[in-house]
């Protein structure tokens, strides 16, 4: 398991208050992890800070699942 | 009550009568204040009077690039923006049939668009802090309308709709968004009225007098305070009973 994946999972677990084993690659933030639309905005903000990257709004919209987030961050970081 | 120690407030239009009064009461309650306005001299004078915890951040809100920079300057000066008071407002009165596109756009830009841009910019910090207060200074004419002020009234009604929508979105994060709607207050803006206009207005005000800037500031202080945590999306009318809505 990569460091980026682990750090990303930690943010999701802390922010959404979900069990770590629920945060799987295909887990949808909204459908599976109980996030509302504002939570997804906050997650993107947290990712930006943790990894020192910019996630533009149009890219943020494509980040639906945990796997999407990890993939985007790996490419951007 | 209404202790703002440790909070930081950005007040636009702080060179005007109402804005200066708002900055003064927030500062008196313990907040650091960033004073914004187009005219630097009155801002410097006010900052000098307030002493510590007062910062001058000049900004012409009709300049879109300057509006985008303002929240950063305020955050640099104070460390954060916990309280945003969108008070700045201009008028470009004209009969509707004669109103130019520029008169419309100028008023919407300063009164409404800048409030949106500033609110959006401070939202990230407020969301992280799980605490924030936005108070937008609307106007009675946003509710009642006023001949010659279609642009101004639209901007002030727009603030109310914007505030309610934003209030919905961020209420769960400890952030409140409210409006204060002044009636006729003694300021430079109302000094321009003729005596006849003033007496016509006063005949419509049950309190029988104009309001004072400090009476608007007191309403802003309440909405900015921790005590008003459960008040959001509302408009507090301060108008001497002129319109009971």
PDB file of C-alpha atoms in Angstrom:
ATOM      1  CA  UNK A   1       0.000   0.000   0.000  1.00  0.00           C
ATOM      2  CA  UNK A   2       1.444   3.330  -1.029  1.00  0.00           C
ATOM      3  CA  UNK A   3       2.133   6.190   1.282  1.00  0.00           C
ATOM      4  CA  UNK A   4      -0.164   8.491  -0.700  1.00  0.00           C
ATOM      5  CA  UNK A   5      -2.986   5.985  -0.479  1.00  0.00           C
ATOM      6  CA  UNK A   6      -2.504   5.640   3.259  1.00  0.00           C
ATOM      7  CA  UNK A   7      -2.447   9.400   3.876  1.00  0.00           C
ATOM      8  CA  UNK A   8      -5.495   9.887   1.674  1.00  0.00           C
ATOM      9  CA  UNK A   9      -7.385   7.162   3.517  1.00  0.00           C
ATOM     10  CA  UNK A  10      -6.525   8.755   6.853  1.00  0.00           C
ATOM     11  CA  UNK A  11      -8.048  12.060   5.741  1.00  0.00           C
ATOM     12  CA  UNK A  12     -11.223  10.340   4.569  1.00  0.00           C
ATOM     13  CA  UNK A  13     -11.551   8.337   7.777  1.00  0.00           C
ATOM     14  CA  UNK A  14     -11.032  11.392   9.955  1.00  0.00           C
ATOM     15  CA  UNK A  15     -13.252  13.662   7.951  1.00  0.00           C
ATOM     16  CA  UNK A  16     -16.201  11.385   7.324  1.00  0.00           C
ATOM     17  CA  UNK A  17     -15.915   9.365  10.532  1.00  0.00           C
ATOM     18  CA  UNK A  18     -16.067   6.018   8.725  1.00  0.00           C
ATOM     19  CA  UNK A  19     -14.343   2.699   9.411  1.00  0.00           C
ATOM     20  CA  UNK A  20     -11.010   2.328   7.669  1.00  0.00           C
ATOM     21  CA  UNK A  21     -11.972  -0.944   5.957  1.00  0.00           C
ATOM     22  CA  UNK A  22     -14.963   0.795   4.306  1.00  0.00           C
ATOM     23  CA  UNK A  23     -12.595   3.089   2.425  1.00  0.00           C
ATOM     24  CA  UNK A  24     -11.920   0.812  -0.523  1.00  0.00           C
ATOM     25  CA  UNK A  25     -10.859   1.726  -4.010  1.00  0.00           C
ATOM     26  CA  UNK A  26     -14.380   1.699  -5.409  1.00  0.00           C
ATOM     27  CA  UNK A  27     -16.045   3.305  -2.393  1.00  0.00           C
ATOM     28  CA  UNK A  28     -18.037   6.350  -3.494  1.00  0.00           C
ATOM     29  CA  UNK A  29     -17.710   9.246  -1.100  1.00  0.00           C
ATOM     30  CA  UNK A  30     -21.367  10.150  -1.436  1.00  0.00           C
ATOM     31  CA  UNK A  31     -23.075   6.794  -2.040  1.00  0.00           C
ATOM     32  CA  UNK A  32     -20.971   4.542   0.205  1.00  0.00           C
ATOM     33  CA  UNK A  33     -19.269   6.765   2.750  1.00  0.00           C
ATOM     34  CA  UNK A  34     -22.148   9.102   3.602  1.00  0.00           C
ATOM     35  CA  UNK A  35     -20.590  12.339   2.409  1.00  0.00           C
ATOM     36  CA  UNK A  36     -22.780  15.243   1.384  1.00  0.00           C
ATOM     37  CA  UNK A  37     -21.748  17.671  -1.330  1.00  0.00           C
ATOM     38  CA  UNK A  38     -20.146  20.042   1.161  1.00  0.00           C
ATOM     39  CA  UNK A  39     -18.136  17.142   2.631  1.00  0.00           C
ATOM     40  CA  UNK A  40     -16.706  16.462  -0.815  1.00  0.00           C
ATOM     41  CA  UNK A  41     -15.618  20.095  -1.092  1.00  0.00           C
ATOM     42  CA  UNK A  42     -13.962  19.846   2.308  1.00  0.00           C
ATOM     43  CA  UNK A  43     -12.225  16.589   1.370  1.00  0.00           C
ATOM     44  CA  UNK A  44     -10.767  18.231  -1.724  1.00  0.00           C
ATOM     45  CA  UNK A  45      -9.586  21.135   0.442  1.00  0.00           C
ATOM     46  CA  UNK A  46      -7.953  18.667   2.844  1.00  0.00           C
ATOM     47  CA  UNK A  47      -6.261  16.780   0.003  1.00  0.00           C
ATOM     48  CA  UNK A  48      -4.910  20.039  -1.394  1.00  0.00           C
ATOM     49  CA  UNK A  49      -3.375  20.950   1.921  1.00  0.00           C
ATOM     50  CA  UNK A  50      -2.008  17.520   2.778  1.00  0.00           C
ATOM     51  CA  UNK A  51      -0.277  17.092  -0.562  1.00  0.00           C
ATOM     52  CA  UNK A  52       0.417  20.724  -1.478  1.00  0.00           C
ATOM     53  CA  UNK A  53      -1.468  20.448  -4.754  1.00  0.00           C
ATOM     54  CA  UNK A  54      -4.186  22.390  -6.556  1.00  0.00           C
ATOM     55  CA  UNK A  55      -7.319  20.497  -7.493  1.00  0.00           C
ATOM     56  CA  UNK A  56      -9.305  22.622  -9.955  1.00  0.00           C
ATOM     57  CA  UNK A  57     -13.098  22.529  -9.712  1.00  0.00           C
ATOM     58  CA  UNK A  58     -13.566  20.580 -12.935  1.00  0.00           C
ATOM     59  CA  UNK A  59     -11.116  17.943 -11.737  1.00  0.00           C
ATOM     60  CA  UNK A  60     -12.731  17.863  -8.299  1.00  0.00           C
ATOM     61  CA  UNK A  61     -16.029  16.935  -9.931  1.00  0.00           C
ATOM     62  CA  UNK A  62     -14.470  13.800 -11.419  1.00  0.00           C
ATOM     63  CA  UNK A  63     -13.298  12.585  -8.012  1.00  0.00           C
ATOM     64  CA  UNK A  64     -16.205  10.399  -6.977  1.00  0.00           C
ATOM     65  CA  UNK A  65     -14.511   7.454  -5.302  1.00  0.00           C
ATOM     66  CA  UNK A  66     -11.563   6.886  -3.017  1.00  0.00           C
ATOM     67  CA  UNK A  67      -9.725   5.316  -5.962  1.00  0.00           C
ATOM     68  CA  UNK A  68     -10.392   8.433  -8.080  1.00  0.00           C
ATOM     69  CA  UNK A  69      -8.863  10.592  -5.361  1.00  0.00           C
ATOM     70  CA  UNK A  70      -5.744   8.477  -4.961  1.00  0.00           C
ATOM     71  CA  UNK A  71      -5.229   8.331  -8.726  1.00  0.00           C
ATOM     72  CA  UNK A  72      -5.582  12.111  -9.091  1.00  0.00           C
ATOM     73  CA  UNK A  73      -3.275  12.859  -6.186  1.00  0.00           C
ATOM     74  CA  UNK A  74      -0.602  10.431  -7.396  1.00  0.00           C
ATOM     75  CA  UNK A  75      -0.579  12.165 -10.764  1.00  0.00           C
ATOM     76  CA  UNK A  76      -0.566  15.664  -9.279  1.00  0.00           C
ATOM     77  CA  UNK A  77       1.778  15.265  -6.320  1.00  0.00           C
TER      78      UNK A  77
ATOM     79  CA  UNK B   1     -22.135  39.133  26.419  1.00  0.00           C
ATOM     80  CA  UNK B   2     -20.970  39.591  22.819  1.00  0.00           C
ATOM     81  CA  UNK B   3     -17.313  38.956  23.506  1.00  0.00           C
ATOM     82  CA  UNK B   4     -15.296  38.729  20.279  1.00  0.00           C
ATOM     83  CA  UNK B   5     -11.867  38.389  21.870  1.00  0.00           C
ATOM     84  CA  UNK B   6      -9.589  36.415  19.568  1.00  0.00           C
ATOM     85  CA  UNK B   7     -11.813  36.875  16.511  1.00  0.00           C
ATOM     86  CA  UNK B   8     -10.809  38.749  13.386  1.00  0.00           C
ATOM     87  CA  UNK B   9     -13.261  40.814  11.380  1.00  0.00           C
ATOM     88  CA  UNK B  10     -13.060  42.297   7.900  1.00  0.00           C
ATOM     89  CA  UNK B  11     -15.375  45.270   7.420  1.00  0.00           C
ATOM     90  CA  UNK B  12     -15.881  46.767   3.967  1.00  0.00           C
ATOM     91  CA  UNK B  13     -16.980  50.346   3.569  1.00  0.00           C
ATOM     92  CA  UNK B  14     -15.301  51.188   6.867  1.00  0.00           C
ATOM     93  CA  UNK B  15     -14.615  54.741   5.677  1.00  0.00           C
ATOM     94  CA  UNK B  16     -18.352  55.448   5.735  1.00  0.00           C
ATOM     95  CA  UNK B  17     -20.557  56.288   8.694  1.00  0.00           C
ATOM     96  CA  UNK B  18     -22.167  52.888   9.206  1.00  0.00           C
ATOM     97  CA  UNK B  19     -19.022  50.908   8.396  1.00  0.00           C
ATOM     98  CA  UNK B  20     -16.930  52.904  10.830  1.00  0.00           C
ATOM     99  CA  UNK B  21     -19.519  52.386  13.552  1.00  0.00           C
ATOM    100  CA  UNK B  22     -19.545  48.647  12.845  1.00  0.00           C
ATOM    101  CA  UNK B  23     -15.751  48.445  12.995  1.00  0.00           C
ATOM    102  CA  UNK B  24     -15.793  50.376  16.253  1.00  0.00           C
ATOM    103  CA  UNK B  25     -18.247  48.074  18.051  1.00  0.00           C
ATOM    104  CA  UNK B  26     -16.566  44.887  16.819  1.00  0.00           C
ATOM    105  CA  UNK B  27     -13.237  46.270  18.001  1.00  0.00           C
ATOM    106  CA  UNK B  28     -14.739  47.329  21.332  1.00  0.00           C
ATOM    107  CA  UNK B  29     -15.990  43.755  21.747  1.00  0.00           C
ATOM    108  CA  UNK B  30     -12.406  42.524  21.458  1.00  0.00           C
ATOM    109  CA  UNK B  31     -12.077  41.615  17.784  1.00  0.00           C
ATOM    110  CA  UNK B  32      -9.167  42.502  15.544  1.00  0.00           C
ATOM    111  CA  UNK B  33     -10.541  44.515  12.640  1.00  0.00           C
ATOM    112  CA  UNK B  34      -9.401  45.020   9.068  1.00  0.00           C
ATOM    113  CA  UNK B  35     -10.786  48.295   7.793  1.00  0.00           C
ATOM    114  CA  UNK B  36     -11.469  48.368   4.098  1.00  0.00           C
ATOM    115  CA  UNK B  37     -12.621  51.237   1.946  1.00  0.00           C
ATOM    116  CA  UNK B  38     -11.637  53.378  -1.001  1.00  0.00           C
ATOM    117  CA  UNK B  39     -10.604  56.473   0.954  1.00  0.00           C
ATOM    118  CA  UNK B  40      -7.447  55.815   2.931  1.00  0.00           C
ATOM    119  CA  UNK B  41      -7.486  58.931   5.109  1.00  0.00           C
ATOM    120  CA  UNK B  42     -10.610  58.162   7.110  1.00  0.00           C
ATOM    121  CA  UNK B  43      -9.461  54.544   7.427  1.00  0.00           C
ATOM    122  CA  UNK B  44      -6.107  55.640   8.823  1.00  0.00           C
ATOM    123  CA  UNK B  45      -7.851  58.040  11.186  1.00  0.00           C
ATOM    124  CA  UNK B  46     -10.172  55.311  12.431  1.00  0.00           C
ATOM    125  CA  UNK B  47      -7.320  52.833  12.835  1.00  0.00           C
ATOM    126  CA  UNK B  48      -5.395  55.465  14.792  1.00  0.00           C
ATOM    127  CA  UNK B  49      -8.369  56.018  17.054  1.00  0.00           C
ATOM    128  CA  UNK B  50      -8.869  52.288  17.651  1.00  0.00           C
ATOM    129  CA  UNK B  51      -5.181  51.606  18.279  1.00  0.00           C
ATOM    130  CA  UNK B  52      -4.108  47.985  18.585  1.00  0.00           C
ATOM    131  CA  UNK B  53      -5.883  45.255  16.614  1.00  0.00           C
ATOM    132  CA  UNK B  54      -6.854  47.662  13.816  1.00  0.00           C
ATOM    133  CA  UNK B  55      -5.497  47.234  10.297  1.00  0.00           C
ATOM    134  CA  UNK B  56      -6.085  49.297   7.187  1.00  0.00           C
ATOM    135  CA  UNK B  57      -6.642  47.327   3.977  1.00  0.00           C
ATOM    136  CA  UNK B  58      -7.709  49.798   1.285  1.00  0.00           C
ATOM    137  CA  UNK B  59      -9.712  48.340  -1.571  1.00  0.00           C
ATOM    138  CA  UNK B  60     -11.771  49.712  -4.419  1.00  0.00           C
ATOM    139  CA  UNK B  61     -14.573  47.172  -4.702  1.00  0.00           C
ATOM    140  CA  UNK B  62     -15.347  48.245  -8.254  1.00  0.00           C
ATOM    141  CA  UNK B  63     -11.955  46.782  -9.210  1.00  0.00           C
ATOM    142  CA  UNK B  64     -12.441  43.022  -9.525  1.00  0.00           C
ATOM    143  CA  UNK B  65      -8.760  42.187  -9.171  1.00  0.00           C
ATOM    144  CA  UNK B  66      -8.560  44.255  -5.995  1.00  0.00           C
ATOM    145  CA  UNK B  67     -11.600  42.461  -4.570  1.00  0.00           C
ATOM    146  CA  UNK B  68      -9.895  39.117  -5.113  1.00  0.00           C
ATOM    147  CA  UNK B  69      -6.809  40.337  -3.244  1.00  0.00           C
ATOM    148  CA  UNK B  70      -8.643  41.835  -0.270  1.00  0.00           C
ATOM    149  CA  UNK B  71      -9.320  38.631   1.716  1.00  0.00           C
ATOM    150  CA  UNK B  72      -5.663  37.638   1.402  1.00  0.00           C
ATOM    151  CA  UNK B  73      -4.537  41.038   2.659  1.00  0.00           C
ATOM    152  CA  UNK B  74      -6.947  40.846   5.575  1.00  0.00           C
ATOM    153  CA  UNK B  75      -5.850  37.319   6.462  1.00  0.00           C
ATOM    154  CA  UNK B  76      -2.204  38.360   6.290  1.00  0.00           C
ATOM    155  CA  UNK B  77      -2.856  41.311   8.578  1.00  0.00           C
ATOM    156  CA  UNK B  78      -4.933  39.439  11.153  1.00  0.00           C
ATOM    157  CA  UNK B  79      -4.097  35.754  10.663  1.00  0.00           C
ATOM    158  CA  UNK B  80      -7.654  34.814   9.691  1.00  0.00           C
ATOM    159  CA  UNK B  81     -11.039  36.228   8.834  1.00  0.00           C
ATOM    160  CA  UNK B  82     -13.642  34.881  11.259  1.00  0.00           C
ATOM    161  CA  UNK B  83     -16.178  37.616  10.673  1.00  0.00           C
ATOM    162  CA  UNK B  84     -16.933  39.259   7.341  1.00  0.00           C
ATOM    163  CA  UNK B  85     -19.151  42.326   7.206  1.00  0.00           C
ATOM    164  CA  UNK B  86     -20.089  43.241   3.664  1.00  0.00           C
ATOM    165  CA  UNK B  87     -21.140  46.781   4.355  1.00  0.00           C
ATOM    166  CA  UNK B  88     -19.794  48.727   1.375  1.00  0.00           C
ATOM    167  CA  UNK B  89     -22.426  50.137  -0.886  1.00  0.00           C
ATOM    168  CA  UNK B  90     -22.785  52.753  -3.573  1.00  0.00           C
ATOM    169  CA  UNK B  91     -25.752  54.398  -5.232  1.00  0.00           C
ATOM    170  CA  UNK B  92     -26.146  55.461  -8.848  1.00  0.00           C
ATOM    171  CA  UNK B  93     -29.732  56.672  -8.734  1.00  0.00           C
ATOM    172  CA  UNK B  94     -31.726  57.255 -11.850  1.00  0.00           C
ATOM    173  CA  UNK B  95     -35.208  56.718 -13.157  1.00  0.00           C
ATOM    174  CA  UNK B  96     -35.442  53.202 -14.444  1.00  0.00           C
ATOM    175  CA  UNK B  97     -36.176  54.299 -18.008  1.00  0.00           C
ATOM    176  CA  UNK B  98     -33.048  56.441 -18.006  1.00  0.00           C
ATOM    177  CA  UNK B  99     -30.784  54.048 -16.157  1.00  0.00           C
ATOM    178  CA  UNK B 100     -27.653  53.151 -18.097  1.00  0.00           C
ATOM    179  CA  UNK B 101     -26.092  49.713 -18.204  1.00  0.00           C
ATOM    180  CA  UNK B 102     -23.071  51.209 -16.438  1.00  0.00           C
ATOM    181  CA  UNK B 103     -25.188  52.580 -13.582  1.00  0.00           C
ATOM    182  CA  UNK B 104     -26.713  49.158 -13.141  1.00  0.00           C
ATOM    183  CA  UNK B 105     -23.439  47.242 -13.404  1.00  0.00           C
ATOM    184  CA  UNK B 106     -21.456  49.532 -11.101  1.00  0.00           C
ATOM    185  CA  UNK B 107     -23.946  49.131  -8.276  1.00  0.00           C
ATOM    186  CA  UNK B 108     -24.289  45.378  -8.719  1.00  0.00           C
ATOM    187  CA  UNK B 109     -20.505  44.985  -8.837  1.00  0.00           C
ATOM    188  CA  UNK B 110     -19.802  46.862  -5.611  1.00  0.00           C
ATOM    189  CA  UNK B 111     -22.884  45.983  -3.585  1.00  0.00           C
ATOM    190  CA  UNK B 112     -23.544  42.396  -4.617  1.00  0.00           C
ATOM    191  CA  UNK B 113     -20.765  40.806  -6.634  1.00  0.00           C
ATOM    192  CA  UNK B 114     -17.984  41.868  -4.280  1.00  0.00           C
ATOM    193  CA  UNK B 115     -19.973  40.462  -1.347  1.00  0.00           C
ATOM    194  CA  UNK B 116     -20.148  37.133  -3.146  1.00  0.00           C
ATOM    195  CA  UNK B 117     -16.439  37.078  -4.019  1.00  0.00           C
ATOM    196  CA  UNK B 118     -15.381  38.034  -0.498  1.00  0.00           C
ATOM    197  CA  UNK B 119     -17.747  35.533   1.118  1.00  0.00           C
ATOM    198  CA  UNK B 120     -16.470  32.745  -1.122  1.00  0.00           C
ATOM    199  CA  UNK B 121     -12.870  33.622  -0.325  1.00  0.00           C
ATOM    200  CA  UNK B 122     -13.282  33.549   3.455  1.00  0.00           C
ATOM    201  CA  UNK B 123     -15.368  30.369   3.413  1.00  0.00           C
ATOM    202  CA  UNK B 124     -12.443  27.942   3.387  1.00  0.00           C
ATOM    203  CA  UNK B 125     -10.995  29.275   6.618  1.00  0.00           C
ATOM    204  CA  UNK B 126     -14.401  29.396   8.275  1.00  0.00           C
ATOM    205  CA  UNK B 127     -15.177  25.814   7.233  1.00  0.00           C
ATOM    206  CA  UNK B 128     -11.908  24.605   8.705  1.00  0.00           C
ATOM    207  CA  UNK B 129     -12.457  26.577  11.877  1.00  0.00           C
ATOM    208  CA  UNK B 130     -16.044  25.327  12.121  1.00  0.00           C
ATOM    209  CA  UNK B 131     -16.941  28.900  13.037  1.00  0.00           C
ATOM    210  CA  UNK B 132     -17.725  31.926  10.964  1.00  0.00           C
ATOM    211  CA  UNK B 133     -20.006  34.907  10.704  1.00  0.00           C
ATOM    212  CA  UNK B 134     -20.999  36.752   7.586  1.00  0.00           C
ATOM    213  CA  UNK B 135     -23.177  39.814   7.985  1.00  0.00           C
ATOM    214  CA  UNK B 136     -24.359  41.520   4.838  1.00  0.00           C
ATOM    215  CA  UNK B 137     -25.655  45.044   5.121  1.00  0.00           C
ATOM    216  CA  UNK B 138     -28.777  45.137   2.982  1.00  0.00           C
ATOM    217  CA  UNK B 139     -31.345  47.915   3.022  1.00  0.00           C
ATOM    218  CA  UNK B 140     -35.009  48.488   3.622  1.00  0.00           C
ATOM    219  CA  UNK B 141     -35.358  49.371  -0.060  1.00  0.00           C
ATOM    220  CA  UNK B 142     -34.316  45.828  -0.977  1.00  0.00           C
ATOM    221  CA  UNK B 143     -37.669  44.791   0.454  1.00  0.00           C
ATOM    222  CA  UNK B 144     -39.890  47.770  -0.293  1.00  0.00           C
ATOM    223  CA  UNK B 145     -38.335  49.120  -3.492  1.00  0.00           C
ATOM    224  CA  UNK B 146     -37.680  52.795  -4.033  1.00  0.00           C
ATOM    225  CA  UNK B 147     -38.237  54.953  -7.113  1.00  0.00           C
ATOM    226  CA  UNK B 148     -34.943  55.867  -8.753  1.00  0.00           C
ATOM    227  CA  UNK B 149     -33.108  53.003  -7.076  1.00  0.00           C
ATOM    228  CA  UNK B 150     -33.875  49.914  -9.155  1.00  0.00           C
ATOM    229  CA  UNK B 151     -30.173  49.045  -9.273  1.00  0.00           C
ATOM    230  CA  UNK B 152     -29.563  49.661  -5.571  1.00  0.00           C
ATOM    231  CA  UNK B 153     -32.739  47.861  -4.502  1.00  0.00           C
ATOM    232  CA  UNK B 154     -31.889  44.889  -6.727  1.00  0.00           C
ATOM    233  CA  UNK B 155     -28.415  44.659  -5.216  1.00  0.00           C
ATOM    234  CA  UNK B 156     -29.759  44.847  -1.680  1.00  0.00           C
ATOM    235  CA  UNK B 157     -32.504  42.273  -2.321  1.00  0.00           C
ATOM    236  CA  UNK B 158     -29.845  40.147  -4.009  1.00  0.00           C
ATOM    237  CA  UNK B 159     -27.814  40.132  -0.804  1.00  0.00           C
ATOM    238  CA  UNK B 160     -30.793  38.694   1.058  1.00  0.00           C
ATOM    239  CA  UNK B 161     -31.271  35.838  -1.417  1.00  0.00           C
ATOM    240  CA  UNK B 162     -27.562  35.124  -1.533  1.00  0.00           C
ATOM    241  CA  UNK B 163     -27.324  35.119   2.254  1.00  0.00           C
ATOM    242  CA  UNK B 164     -30.194  32.665   2.646  1.00  0.00           C
ATOM    243  CA  UNK B 165     -28.742  30.265   0.090  1.00  0.00           C
ATOM    244  CA  UNK B 166     -25.271  30.363   1.586  1.00  0.00           C
ATOM    245  CA  UNK B 167     -26.737  30.070   5.082  1.00  0.00           C
ATOM    246  CA  UNK B 168     -28.358  26.779   4.035  1.00  0.00           C
ATOM    247  CA  UNK B 169     -25.119  25.415   2.662  1.00  0.00           C
ATOM    248  CA  UNK B 170     -22.844  26.127   5.603  1.00  0.00           C
ATOM    249  CA  UNK B 171     -25.112  26.054   8.663  1.00  0.00           C
ATOM    250  CA  UNK B 172     -23.836  22.593   9.616  1.00  0.00           C
ATOM    251  CA  UNK B 173     -20.300  23.989   9.783  1.00  0.00           C
ATOM    252  CA  UNK B 174     -20.981  26.542  12.489  1.00  0.00           C
ATOM    253  CA  UNK B 175     -21.114  29.391   9.998  1.00  0.00           C
ATOM    254  CA  UNK B 176     -24.004  31.822   9.982  1.00  0.00           C
ATOM    255  CA  UNK B 177     -24.947  34.219   7.215  1.00  0.00           C
ATOM    256  CA  UNK B 178     -27.378  37.020   7.933  1.00  0.00           C
ATOM    257  CA  UNK B 179     -28.387  40.469   6.780  1.00  0.00           C
ATOM    258  CA  UNK B 180     -29.005  43.709   8.578  1.00  0.00           C
ATOM    259  CA  UNK B 181     -31.366  45.995   6.694  1.00  0.00           C
ATOM    260  CA  UNK B 182     -31.086  49.635   7.741  1.00  0.00           C
ATOM    261  CA  UNK B 183     -33.877  52.095   7.200  1.00  0.00           C
ATOM    262  CA  UNK B 184     -32.977  55.770   7.006  1.00  0.00           C
ATOM    263  CA  UNK B 185     -29.760  56.359   8.924  1.00  0.00           C
ATOM    264  CA  UNK B 186     -27.869  59.633   9.336  1.00  0.00           C
ATOM    265  CA  UNK B 187     -24.867  59.167   7.035  1.00  0.00           C
ATOM    266  CA  UNK B 188     -23.241  60.961   4.138  1.00  0.00           C
ATOM    267  CA  UNK B 189     -25.584  59.012   1.861  1.00  0.00           C
ATOM    268  CA  UNK B 190     -28.713  60.464   3.488  1.00  0.00           C
ATOM    269  CA  UNK B 191     -27.176  63.917   4.071  1.00  0.00           C
ATOM    270  CA  UNK B 192     -27.640  64.452   0.349  1.00  0.00           C
ATOM    271  CA  UNK B 193     -31.428  64.427   0.795  1.00  0.00           C
ATOM    272  CA  UNK B 194     -33.222  67.771   0.851  1.00  0.00           C
ATOM    273  CA  UNK B 195     -35.128  68.868   3.952  1.00  0.00           C
ATOM    274  CA  UNK B 196     -38.381  68.237   2.117  1.00  0.00           C
ATOM    275  CA  UNK B 197     -37.284  64.708   1.266  1.00  0.00           C
ATOM    276  CA  UNK B 198     -36.227  64.147   4.860  1.00  0.00           C
ATOM    277  CA  UNK B 199     -39.504  65.305   6.330  1.00  0.00           C
ATOM    278  CA  UNK B 200     -41.391  63.174   3.816  1.00  0.00           C
ATOM    279  CA  UNK B 201     -39.350  60.176   4.913  1.00  0.00           C
ATOM    280  CA  UNK B 202     -39.746  60.892   8.602  1.00  0.00           C
ATOM    281  CA  UNK B 203     -43.523  61.031   8.232  1.00  0.00           C
ATOM    282  CA  UNK B 204     -43.252  57.332   7.326  1.00  0.00           C
ATOM    283  CA  UNK B 205     -41.124  56.413  10.337  1.00  0.00           C
ATOM    284  CA  UNK B 206     -43.082  55.629  13.505  1.00  0.00           C
ATOM    285  CA  UNK B 207     -39.997  56.320  15.613  1.00  0.00           C
ATOM    286  CA  UNK B 208     -40.119  59.882  14.247  1.00  0.00           C
ATOM    287  CA  UNK B 209     -36.388  60.196  13.644  1.00  0.00           C
ATOM    288  CA  UNK B 210     -33.555  58.893  11.516  1.00  0.00           C
ATOM    289  CA  UNK B 211     -31.507  56.033  12.883  1.00  0.00           C
ATOM    290  CA  UNK B 212     -27.920  56.366  14.039  1.00  0.00           C
ATOM    291  CA  UNK B 213     -24.993  54.360  12.613  1.00  0.00           C
ATOM    292  CA  UNK B 214     -24.405  52.877  16.073  1.00  0.00           C
ATOM    293  CA  UNK B 215     -27.871  51.349  15.979  1.00  0.00           C
ATOM    294  CA  UNK B 216     -26.943  49.415  12.840  1.00  0.00           C
ATOM    295  CA  UNK B 217     -23.602  48.463  14.330  1.00  0.00           C
ATOM    296  CA  UNK B 218     -25.312  47.010  17.402  1.00  0.00           C
ATOM    297  CA  UNK B 219     -27.365  44.702  15.180  1.00  0.00           C
ATOM    298  CA  UNK B 220     -24.224  43.609  13.336  1.00  0.00           C
ATOM    299  CA  UNK B 221     -22.447  42.971  16.630  1.00  0.00           C
ATOM    300  CA  UNK B 222     -25.262  40.705  17.778  1.00  0.00           C
ATOM    301  CA  UNK B 223     -25.252  38.672  14.565  1.00  0.00           C
ATOM    302  CA  UNK B 224     -21.446  38.401  14.688  1.00  0.00           C
ATOM    303  CA  UNK B 225     -21.452  37.219  18.275  1.00  0.00           C
ATOM    304  CA  UNK B 226     -21.227  33.649  19.601  1.00  0.00           C
ATOM    305  CA  UNK B 227     -24.646  34.250  21.177  1.00  0.00           C
ATOM    306  CA  UNK B 228     -26.257  34.431  17.712  1.00  0.00           C
ATOM    307  CA  UNK B 229     -25.055  30.956  16.689  1.00  0.00           C
ATOM    308  CA  UNK B 230     -28.644  29.763  16.132  1.00  0.00           C
ATOM    309  CA  UNK B 231     -29.632  32.743  13.988  1.00  0.00           C
ATOM    310  CA  UNK B 232     -28.927  32.226  10.311  1.00  0.00           C
ATOM    311  CA  UNK B 233     -30.456  33.200   6.984  1.00  0.00           C
ATOM    312  CA  UNK B 234     -32.394  35.992   8.561  1.00  0.00           C
ATOM    313  CA  UNK B 235     -32.663  39.710   7.933  1.00  0.00           C
ATOM    314  CA  UNK B 236     -32.725  41.989  10.931  1.00  0.00           C
ATOM    315  CA  UNK B 237     -34.567  45.180  10.004  1.00  0.00           C
ATOM    316  CA  UNK B 238     -33.431  48.276  11.864  1.00  0.00           C
ATOM    317  CA  UNK B 239     -35.722  50.991  10.592  1.00  0.00           C
ATOM    318  CA  UNK B 240     -37.639  52.651  13.420  1.00  0.00           C
ATOM    319  CA  UNK B 241     -40.767  50.772  12.445  1.00  0.00           C
ATOM    320  CA  UNK B 242     -40.813  52.198   8.929  1.00  0.00           C
ATOM    321  CA  UNK B 243     -41.596  48.763   7.530  1.00  0.00           C
ATOM    322  CA  UNK B 244     -42.625  46.019   9.926  1.00  0.00           C
ATOM    323  CA  UNK B 245     -41.586  42.933   8.036  1.00  0.00           C
TER     324      UNK B 245
END
